[in-house]
Amino acid sequence: MKKTYLLTPGPTPLPPQVCEALARPIIHHRTPQFQTVLKETFEGLKWVFQTKNDCFLFAASGTGAMEAAVVNLLSWGDTALIVEGGKFGERWTELCAAYGIKTTVIKVEWGRALDPEVLEEHLAKDATVKAVFTTFCETSTGVAFDIKGFAQVVKETEAVLVVDAISGLGVIDLQTDAWGVDVVVAGSQKGFMLPPGLGFLSVSKKAWRCVEESKCPKYYFDLKKAKKALEKTDTAFTPAIGIIIALNEALRMMRADGLEAIFARHRRLAEATRAAVTALGLELFAPDAASDAVTAAKVPEGIDGAKLVKTMRDEYGVTIAGGQAAVKGKILRVAHMGYIAESDIILALACLEKVLKKMGYAFELGTGVKAAEEVLST
Ligand SMILES: *Cc1c(COP(=O)(O)O)cnc(C)c1O
């Protein structure tokens, strides 16, 4: 018998309430019954996004919502400024390139954050920048960027701030309206505790002016069409009915907890995980700006990181993530986002220790678990 556990930074585990909702028979979407769900869902989304702006959802993975942001805000030949500190920052650059948008890239060393002053300097140098694209939690490195600081800088310019918060929303505090973030992008399979399949975005008034002017080609992702439908509590095309019904359940669960409690839970799990890997002698990959959504740590010298992840998964049923691109095989990533409890973290750490020991890494068994327990006992 093998029992499996998922601690990856997307997809994340599903609560029983969500599984139950997903198992219900399908209903038609142009019905009062579904409209009731849709209405409650959008109210819930606005609550998680901490915004009064319109929120939109598409049947797509998170990247679809990122693409929706690009094609609705910009036109061929426009200039975008991109903060690129990992795999997902690079995605903004690739998306812009696909639509003929000129990009200026601020390259940030993987594992590091960016001082908002540097962003300010770049914006001061180039008044043609129409949009700044950045990432909230850079899932590939475990870095949380200073979105509040970025927003303060971008607010003073003509440009709009677009944040990929796919792995951070509903996990770490992101105050869309209070900080002045124009577009926030999210996806279903991270903090929302859902299967992949939905992409979300919120759009400010300032950003909506860009939408009015945008000439990028678009059809399915056209926000004007989506807004028209939204005004009638409807969707332009057949929505992902089943996942939206499950989203409504997930939002109910989140509202029952409250945002403060959600953020505090993730912080606690992150602190425990960071304490554990540090106690084991593993260096944090993002020591100065560690995200509370996922912990990235360097694999010890002489240990094959890919084999470590594979052994945990195939022999013990515990799935964590390894590194991508340049850090492939060199880092491990333990996600503590969404439906993850203290017991899951302890279990994953115990498994990590067991496999590290088996692979010949020298340390005293229980060191990491003890450090985590100490954090979780306070
Ligand atoms: C997971 C993730 C994405 C990609 O989302 P998909 O659903 O795979 O398209 C983008 N950005 C960040 C920060 C992510 O964590």
Short mmCIF file of C-alpha atoms and ligand atoms in Angstrom, two decimals:
data_model
loop_
_atom_site.label_atom_id
_atom_site.label_comp_id
_atom_site.label_asym_id
_atom_site.label_seq_id
_atom_site.Cartn_x
_atom_site.Cartn_y
_atom_site.Cartn_z
CA MET A 1 0.00 0.00 0.00
CA LYS A 2 1.18 3.52 -0.71
CA LYS A 3 -0.34 6.72 0.60
CA THR A 4 0.51 9.87 -1.33
CA TYR A 5 1.12 13.43 -0.22
CA LEU A 6 1.42 16.49 -2.42
CA LEU A 7 3.62 19.37 -1.30
CA THR A 8 4.37 20.98 -4.65
CA PRO A 9 3.90 24.68 -5.47
CA GLY A 10 0.98 23.83 -7.71
CA PRO A 11 -1.00 21.78 -8.00
CA THR A 12 -1.82 21.63 -4.30
CA PRO A 13 -4.03 19.15 -2.38
CA LEU A 14 -7.81 19.40 -2.50
CA PRO A 15 -9.95 19.59 0.66
CA PRO A 16 -12.83 17.06 0.92
CA GLN A 17 -15.39 19.87 0.49
CA VAL A 18 -13.84 20.72 -2.88
CA CYS A 19 -13.66 17.07 -3.98
CA GLU A 20 -17.32 16.67 -3.06
CA ALA A 21 -18.30 19.75 -5.08
CA LEU A 22 -16.34 18.45 -8.08
CA ALA A 23 -18.21 15.15 -7.91
CA ARG A 24 -21.65 16.74 -8.23
CA PRO A 25 -23.64 16.29 -11.45
CA ILE A 26 -23.13 19.10 -13.95
CA ILE A 27 -25.73 21.89 -14.18
CA HIS A 28 -26.37 24.29 -17.03
CA HIS A 29 -24.66 27.65 -16.80
CA ARG A 30 -27.47 29.88 -18.17
CA THR A 31 -29.68 29.20 -15.17
CA PRO A 32 -30.63 31.12 -12.02
CA GLN A 33 -29.03 28.27 -10.06
CA PHE A 34 -25.60 28.88 -11.61
CA GLN A 35 -26.01 32.66 -11.53
CA THR A 36 -26.37 32.47 -7.76
CA VAL A 37 -23.07 30.58 -7.60
CA LEU A 38 -21.38 33.02 -9.98
CA LYS A 39 -22.52 36.03 -7.98
CA GLU A 40 -21.25 34.60 -4.70
CA THR A 41 -18.02 33.49 -6.38
CA PHE A 42 -17.19 36.96 -7.71
CA GLU A 43 -17.91 38.49 -4.31
CA GLY A 44 -15.57 35.92 -2.77
CA LEU A 45 -12.87 36.60 -5.35
CA LYS A 46 -13.00 40.33 -4.65
CA TRP A 47 -12.58 39.54 -0.98
CA VAL A 48 -9.47 37.41 -1.58
CA PHE A 49 -8.07 39.97 -4.04
CA GLN A 50 -8.80 42.70 -1.45
CA THR A 51 -10.32 44.85 -4.16
CA LYS A 52 -13.42 46.63 -5.34
CA ASN A 53 -12.18 46.37 -8.94
CA ASP A 54 -13.81 43.99 -11.38
CA CYS A 55 -12.49 40.45 -11.22
CA PHE A 56 -12.53 38.14 -14.24
CA LEU A 57 -12.11 34.42 -14.61
CA PHE A 58 -11.22 32.28 -17.58
CA ALA A 59 -11.11 28.55 -18.19
CA ALA A 60 -7.33 28.43 -18.47
CA SER A 61 -4.29 27.75 -16.33
CA GLY A 62 -2.70 30.74 -14.63
CA THR A 63 -0.67 31.52 -17.74
CA GLY A 64 -3.92 32.13 -19.63
CA ALA A 65 -4.78 34.93 -17.20
CA MET A 66 -1.22 36.32 -17.64
CA GLU A 67 -1.78 36.32 -21.40
CA ALA A 68 -5.16 38.02 -20.87
CA ALA A 69 -3.36 40.81 -19.00
CA VAL A 70 -0.82 41.34 -21.79
CA VAL A 71 -3.27 41.29 -24.72
CA ASN A 72 -5.85 43.50 -23.02
CA LEU A 73 -3.52 46.20 -21.74
CA LEU A 74 -1.09 46.70 -24.60
CA SER A 75 -0.65 47.14 -28.33
CA TRP A 76 2.03 46.09 -30.79
CA GLY A 77 5.09 48.32 -30.34
CA ASP A 78 4.31 49.40 -26.76
CA THR A 79 7.05 49.19 -24.17
CA ALA A 80 6.83 47.02 -21.06
CA LEU A 81 9.25 46.92 -18.14
CA ILE A 82 9.71 43.48 -16.66
CA VAL A 83 11.14 42.47 -13.30
CA GLU A 84 12.59 39.08 -14.01
CA GLY A 85 13.91 37.06 -11.08
CA GLY A 86 13.05 33.51 -12.08
CA LYS A 87 11.15 31.23 -14.40
CA PHE A 88 7.85 33.06 -14.00
CA GLY A 89 9.30 36.54 -14.45
CA GLU A 90 10.71 35.24 -17.74
CA ARG A 91 7.21 34.19 -18.76
CA TRP A 92 6.11 37.84 -18.88
CA THR A 93 8.99 38.61 -21.25
CA GLU A 94 8.10 35.67 -23.48
CA LEU A 95 4.42 36.61 -23.54
CA CYS A 96 5.20 40.22 -24.47
CA ALA A 97 7.59 39.08 -27.21
CA ALA A 98 4.87 36.86 -28.67
CA TYR A 99 2.68 39.95 -29.20
CA GLY A 100 5.37 42.29 -30.53
CA ILE A 101 5.66 44.30 -27.33
CA LYS A 102 9.05 45.87 -26.67
CA THR A 103 10.54 44.82 -23.38
CA THR A 104 13.09 46.28 -21.01
CA VAL A 105 14.12 43.62 -18.54
CA ILE A 106 15.41 44.20 -15.03
CA LYS A 107 17.31 40.98 -14.41
CA VAL A 108 17.33 40.00 -10.78
CA GLU A 109 19.69 37.28 -9.57
CA TRP A 110 17.71 34.10 -8.80
CA GLY A 111 17.02 33.90 -5.08
CA ARG A 112 17.12 37.67 -4.63
CA ALA A 113 14.40 40.33 -4.46
CA LEU A 114 14.55 43.83 -5.95
CA ASP A 115 14.80 47.16 -4.17
CA PRO A 116 11.85 49.32 -5.38
CA GLU A 117 14.37 52.14 -5.84
CA VAL A 118 15.92 50.26 -8.73
CA LEU A 119 12.50 50.03 -10.36
CA GLU A 120 12.04 53.75 -9.75
CA GLU A 121 15.35 54.51 -11.51
CA HIS A 122 14.34 52.47 -14.56
CA LEU A 123 10.96 54.17 -14.76
CA ALA A 124 12.55 57.60 -14.47
CA LYS A 125 14.81 56.79 -17.44
CA ASP A 126 12.01 55.73 -19.78
CA ALA A 127 8.71 57.60 -19.95
CA THR A 128 7.39 55.31 -22.71
CA VAL A 129 6.83 52.37 -20.33
CA LYS A 130 3.14 51.50 -20.40
CA ALA A 131 3.15 48.57 -18.04
CA VAL A 132 5.40 47.05 -15.39
CA PHE A 133 5.15 43.28 -15.13
CA THR A 134 6.34 41.50 -12.03
CA THR A 135 5.83 38.47 -9.81
CA PHE A 136 4.55 38.36 -6.23
CA CYS A 137 5.87 34.98 -5.14
CA GLU A 138 8.51 33.78 -7.65
CA THR A 139 7.70 30.10 -7.28
CA SER A 140 10.90 28.95 -9.01
CA THR A 141 13.15 30.55 -6.38
CA GLY A 142 10.96 30.96 -3.29
CA VAL A 143 11.33 34.76 -3.32
CA ALA A 144 8.52 37.13 -2.31
CA PHE A 145 8.89 40.50 -4.08
CA ASP A 146 8.02 43.82 -2.40
CA ILE A 147 4.81 44.56 -4.27
CA LYS A 148 3.79 47.30 -1.84
CA GLY A 149 7.08 49.06 -2.59
CA PHE A 150 6.74 48.53 -6.35
CA ALA A 151 3.19 49.92 -6.29
CA GLN A 152 4.31 53.08 -4.49
CA VAL A 153 6.77 53.72 -7.30
CA VAL A 154 4.54 52.80 -10.26
CA LYS A 155 1.56 54.74 -8.87
CA GLU A 156 3.46 57.98 -9.47
CA THR A 157 3.84 57.25 -13.19
CA GLU A 158 1.60 56.76 -16.22
CA ALA A 159 2.40 53.04 -16.23
CA VAL A 160 0.23 50.29 -14.77
CA LEU A 161 1.52 47.61 -12.41
CA VAL A 162 0.70 44.01 -13.30
CA VAL A 163 1.48 41.35 -10.72
CA ASP A 164 1.60 37.60 -11.26
CA ALA A 165 0.27 36.53 -7.87
CA ILE A 166 -0.59 33.03 -9.05
CA SER A 167 1.17 31.31 -6.16
CA GLY A 168 0.87 34.13 -3.62
CA LEU A 169 -2.76 35.18 -3.60
CA GLY A 170 -4.73 33.78 -0.70
CA VAL A 171 -1.41 32.80 0.89
CA ILE A 172 0.48 36.02 1.61
CA ASP A 173 -1.04 39.48 2.17
CA LEU A 174 -1.54 41.40 -1.08
CA GLN A 175 -3.64 44.53 -0.66
CA THR A 176 -4.67 45.26 -4.23
CA ASP A 177 -6.61 48.48 -3.58
CA ALA A 178 -4.80 49.79 -0.52
CA TRP A 179 -1.39 49.44 -2.21
CA GLY A 180 -2.67 50.46 -5.65
CA VAL A 181 -1.90 47.37 -7.71
CA ASP A 182 -3.57 47.71 -11.13
CA VAL A 183 -3.78 44.13 -12.31
CA VAL A 184 -3.44 41.06 -10.11
CA VAL A 185 -3.29 37.64 -11.77
CA ALA A 186 -4.05 34.37 -9.99
CA GLY A 187 -4.81 30.73 -10.73
CA SER A 188 -6.89 28.00 -9.18
CA GLN A 189 -4.34 25.32 -8.32
CA LYS A 190 -2.23 27.10 -5.68
CA GLY A 191 -3.63 28.92 -2.64
CA PHE A 192 -7.22 28.40 -3.78
CA MET A 193 -7.06 24.63 -3.08
CA LEU A 194 -8.59 23.72 -6.45
CA PRO A 195 -7.54 21.67 -9.45
CA PRO A 196 -5.88 23.59 -12.29
CA GLY A 197 -8.26 25.06 -14.85
CA LEU A 198 -9.16 28.60 -13.78
CA GLY A 199 -7.20 31.80 -14.25
CA PHE A 200 -8.25 35.03 -12.52
CA LEU A 201 -7.41 38.69 -12.83
CA SER A 202 -8.52 41.97 -11.28
CA VAL A 203 -8.39 45.21 -13.27
CA SER A 204 -8.19 48.74 -11.82
CA LYS A 205 -9.76 51.88 -13.35
CA LYS A 206 -6.32 53.07 -14.45
CA ALA A 207 -5.72 49.71 -16.15
CA TRP A 208 -9.15 49.79 -17.72
CA ARG A 209 -8.11 52.89 -19.70
CA CYS A 210 -5.35 50.74 -21.22
CA VAL A 211 -7.95 48.09 -22.03
CA GLU A 212 -9.94 50.68 -23.97
CA GLU A 213 -6.89 51.56 -26.07
CA SER A 214 -5.32 48.14 -26.50
CA LYS A 215 -4.95 46.81 -30.03
CA CYS A 216 -3.33 43.44 -29.38
CA PRO A 217 -5.22 40.65 -31.15
CA LYS A 218 -7.56 38.77 -28.83
CA TYR A 219 -10.78 36.84 -28.90
CA TYR A 220 -11.37 34.38 -26.05
CA PHE A 221 -9.47 36.56 -23.57
CA ASP A 222 -11.18 39.82 -24.56
CA LEU A 223 -11.93 41.63 -21.29
CA LYS A 224 -14.47 43.95 -22.87
CA LYS A 225 -16.55 40.94 -23.85
CA ALA A 226 -16.05 39.46 -20.38
CA LYS A 227 -17.13 42.70 -18.70
CA LYS A 228 -20.30 42.92 -20.75
CA ALA A 229 -21.24 39.41 -19.66
CA LEU A 230 -20.20 40.08 -16.07
CA GLU A 231 -22.63 42.99 -15.87
CA LYS A 232 -25.41 40.45 -16.39
CA THR A 233 -23.81 37.94 -13.96
CA ASP A 234 -22.94 35.83 -16.95
CA THR A 235 -19.89 34.65 -18.85
CA ALA A 236 -19.14 35.21 -22.56
CA PHE A 237 -18.50 31.50 -23.22
CA THR A 238 -19.25 28.24 -21.45
CA PRO A 239 -17.46 28.62 -18.12
CA ALA A 240 -15.67 25.80 -16.29
CA ILE A 241 -18.92 25.17 -14.41
CA GLY A 242 -17.65 22.36 -12.20
CA ILE A 243 -14.50 24.15 -11.07
CA ILE A 244 -16.41 27.38 -10.45
CA ILE A 245 -18.84 25.54 -8.18
CA ALA A 246 -15.84 24.05 -6.36
CA LEU A 247 -14.25 27.53 -6.21
CA ASN A 248 -17.33 28.79 -4.46
CA GLU A 249 -16.88 26.05 -1.82
CA ALA A 250 -13.18 26.87 -1.44
CA LEU A 251 -14.01 30.57 -1.01
CA ARG A 252 -16.56 29.70 1.67
CA MET A 253 -13.85 27.76 3.52
CA MET A 254 -11.45 30.67 3.17
CA ARG A 255 -14.02 33.17 4.39
CA ALA A 256 -14.77 30.99 7.40
CA ASP A 257 -11.06 31.23 8.34
CA GLY A 258 -10.55 34.90 7.50
CA LEU A 259 -7.62 36.40 5.60
CA GLU A 260 -5.57 37.19 8.71
CA ALA A 261 -5.77 33.58 9.90
CA ILE A 262 -4.90 32.29 6.43
CA PHE A 263 -1.80 34.48 6.20
CA ALA A 264 -0.77 33.58 9.77
CA ARG A 265 -1.11 29.85 9.06
CA HIS A 266 1.10 30.06 6.00
CA ARG A 267 3.66 32.17 7.85
CA ARG A 268 3.84 29.61 10.64
CA LEU A 269 4.29 26.67 8.28
CA ALA A 270 6.92 28.60 6.34
CA GLU A 271 8.83 29.49 9.51
CA ALA A 272 8.77 25.85 10.62
CA THR A 273 10.01 24.65 7.23
CA ARG A 274 12.77 27.24 7.08
CA ALA A 275 13.88 26.36 10.62
CA ALA A 276 13.95 22.67 9.72
CA VAL A 277 16.01 22.90 6.53
CA THR A 278 18.41 25.36 8.18
CA ALA A 279 18.86 23.01 11.16
CA LEU A 280 19.64 20.24 8.69
CA GLY A 281 22.46 22.39 7.32
CA LEU A 282 20.70 23.20 4.06
CA GLU A 283 21.12 26.78 2.94
CA LEU A 284 17.97 28.74 2.13
CA PHE A 285 17.93 29.76 -1.54
CA ALA A 286 16.19 33.07 -0.81
CA PRO A 287 17.46 34.02 2.65
CA ASP A 288 16.62 37.74 2.39
CA ALA A 289 13.14 37.58 0.90
CA ALA A 290 11.79 34.11 1.65
CA SER A 291 8.20 33.59 0.59
CA ASP A 292 5.65 32.08 2.97
CA ALA A 293 4.18 30.08 0.07
CA VAL A 294 7.13 27.86 -0.80
CA THR A 295 10.54 27.21 0.75
CA ALA A 296 13.50 26.70 -1.56
CA ALA A 297 16.75 25.32 -0.13
CA LYS A 298 20.04 24.28 -1.66
CA VAL A 299 20.64 20.55 -1.84
CA PRO A 300 23.82 19.62 0.09
CA GLU A 301 27.08 19.23 -1.84
CA GLY A 302 27.41 15.76 -3.32
CA ILE A 303 23.67 14.95 -3.15
CA ASP A 304 21.74 14.59 -6.42
CA GLY A 305 18.69 16.82 -5.95
CA ALA A 306 16.69 15.24 -8.76
CA LYS A 307 17.25 11.78 -7.27
CA LEU A 308 16.27 13.05 -3.81
CA VAL A 309 12.92 14.35 -5.09
CA LYS A 310 12.33 11.21 -7.15
CA THR A 311 13.09 8.87 -4.22
CA MET A 312 10.79 10.76 -1.87
CA ARG A 313 8.02 10.51 -4.44
CA ASP A 314 8.48 7.00 -5.78
CA GLU A 315 9.47 5.18 -2.59
CA TYR A 316 7.56 7.11 0.05
CA GLY A 317 4.74 8.82 -1.82
CA VAL A 318 5.79 12.32 -0.73
CA THR A 319 5.97 14.74 -3.66
CA ILE A 320 7.98 17.93 -3.27
CA ALA A 321 9.51 19.91 -6.15
CA GLY A 322 13.07 20.18 -7.38
CA GLY A 323 14.70 23.08 -9.15
CA GLN A 324 13.97 24.36 -12.66
CA ALA A 325 16.32 25.54 -15.42
CA ALA A 326 19.67 26.76 -14.02
CA VAL A 327 19.02 25.34 -10.55
CA LYS A 328 17.78 21.95 -11.74
CA GLY A 329 19.03 19.26 -9.34
CA LYS A 330 20.53 21.95 -7.10
CA ILE A 331 17.57 23.06 -5.00
CA LEU A 332 14.51 21.48 -3.45
CA ARG A 333 11.21 23.25 -2.95
CA VAL A 334 8.67 22.37 -0.27
CA ALA A 335 5.33 24.10 -0.77
CA HIS A 336 3.20 25.07 2.18
CA MET A 337 0.36 26.75 0.29
CA GLY A 338 -3.33 26.03 0.34
CA TYR A 339 -4.69 22.92 2.01
CA ILE A 340 -1.52 22.08 3.95
CA ALA A 341 -1.51 21.48 7.69
CA GLU A 342 1.24 21.26 10.31
CA SER A 343 1.06 17.47 10.17
CA ASP A 344 1.77 17.50 6.42
CA ILE A 345 4.90 19.58 6.93
CA ILE A 346 6.20 17.35 9.74
CA LEU A 347 5.58 14.29 7.59
CA ALA A 348 7.35 15.79 4.57
CA LEU A 349 10.33 16.84 6.67
CA ALA A 350 10.60 13.37 8.23
CA CYS A 351 10.60 11.86 4.76
CA LEU A 352 13.20 14.38 3.55
CA GLU A 353 15.44 13.41 6.46
CA LYS A 354 15.05 9.71 5.78
CA VAL A 355 16.01 10.05 2.13
CA LEU A 356 18.90 12.45 2.83
CA LYS A 357 20.25 9.88 5.31
CA LYS A 358 19.88 7.09 2.79
CA MET A 359 21.79 9.13 0.22
CA GLY A 360 24.72 9.51 2.58
CA TYR A 361 24.26 13.02 3.96
CA ALA A 362 25.65 13.17 7.50
CA PHE A 363 23.38 14.61 10.21
CA GLU A 364 21.47 13.40 13.23
CA LEU A 365 18.03 12.05 12.32
CA GLY A 366 15.24 14.16 13.76
CA THR A 367 17.20 17.43 13.65
CA GLY A 368 14.91 19.08 11.10
CA VAL A 369 11.69 17.74 12.54
CA LYS A 370 12.75 18.93 16.00
CA ALA A 371 13.44 22.45 14.76
CA ALA A 372 10.05 22.54 13.03
CA GLU A 373 8.25 21.20 16.10
CA GLU A 374 9.89 23.89 18.20
CA VAL A 375 8.50 26.61 15.92
CA LEU A 376 5.09 24.97 15.86
CA SER A 377 4.99 24.62 19.66
CA THR A 378 5.23 28.34 20.30
C1 LIG B 1 2.24 28.19 -11.18
C2 LIG B 1 2.66 29.54 -11.57
C3 LIG B 1 2.43 30.06 -12.85
C4 LIG B 1 1.92 29.24 -13.98
O1 LIG B 1 0.66 28.89 -13.87
P1 LIG B 1 0.04 27.76 -14.82
O2 LIG B 1 -1.21 27.51 -14.09
O3 LIG B 1 1.00 26.60 -14.83
O4 LIG B 1 -0.15 28.34 -16.14
C5 LIG B 1 2.79 31.36 -13.11
N1 LIG B 1 3.36 32.12 -12.19
C6 LIG B 1 3.61 31.66 -10.95
C7 LIG B 1 4.26 32.57 -9.97
C8 LIG B 1 3.28 30.36 -10.60
O5 LIG B 1 3.55 29.91 -9.38
#
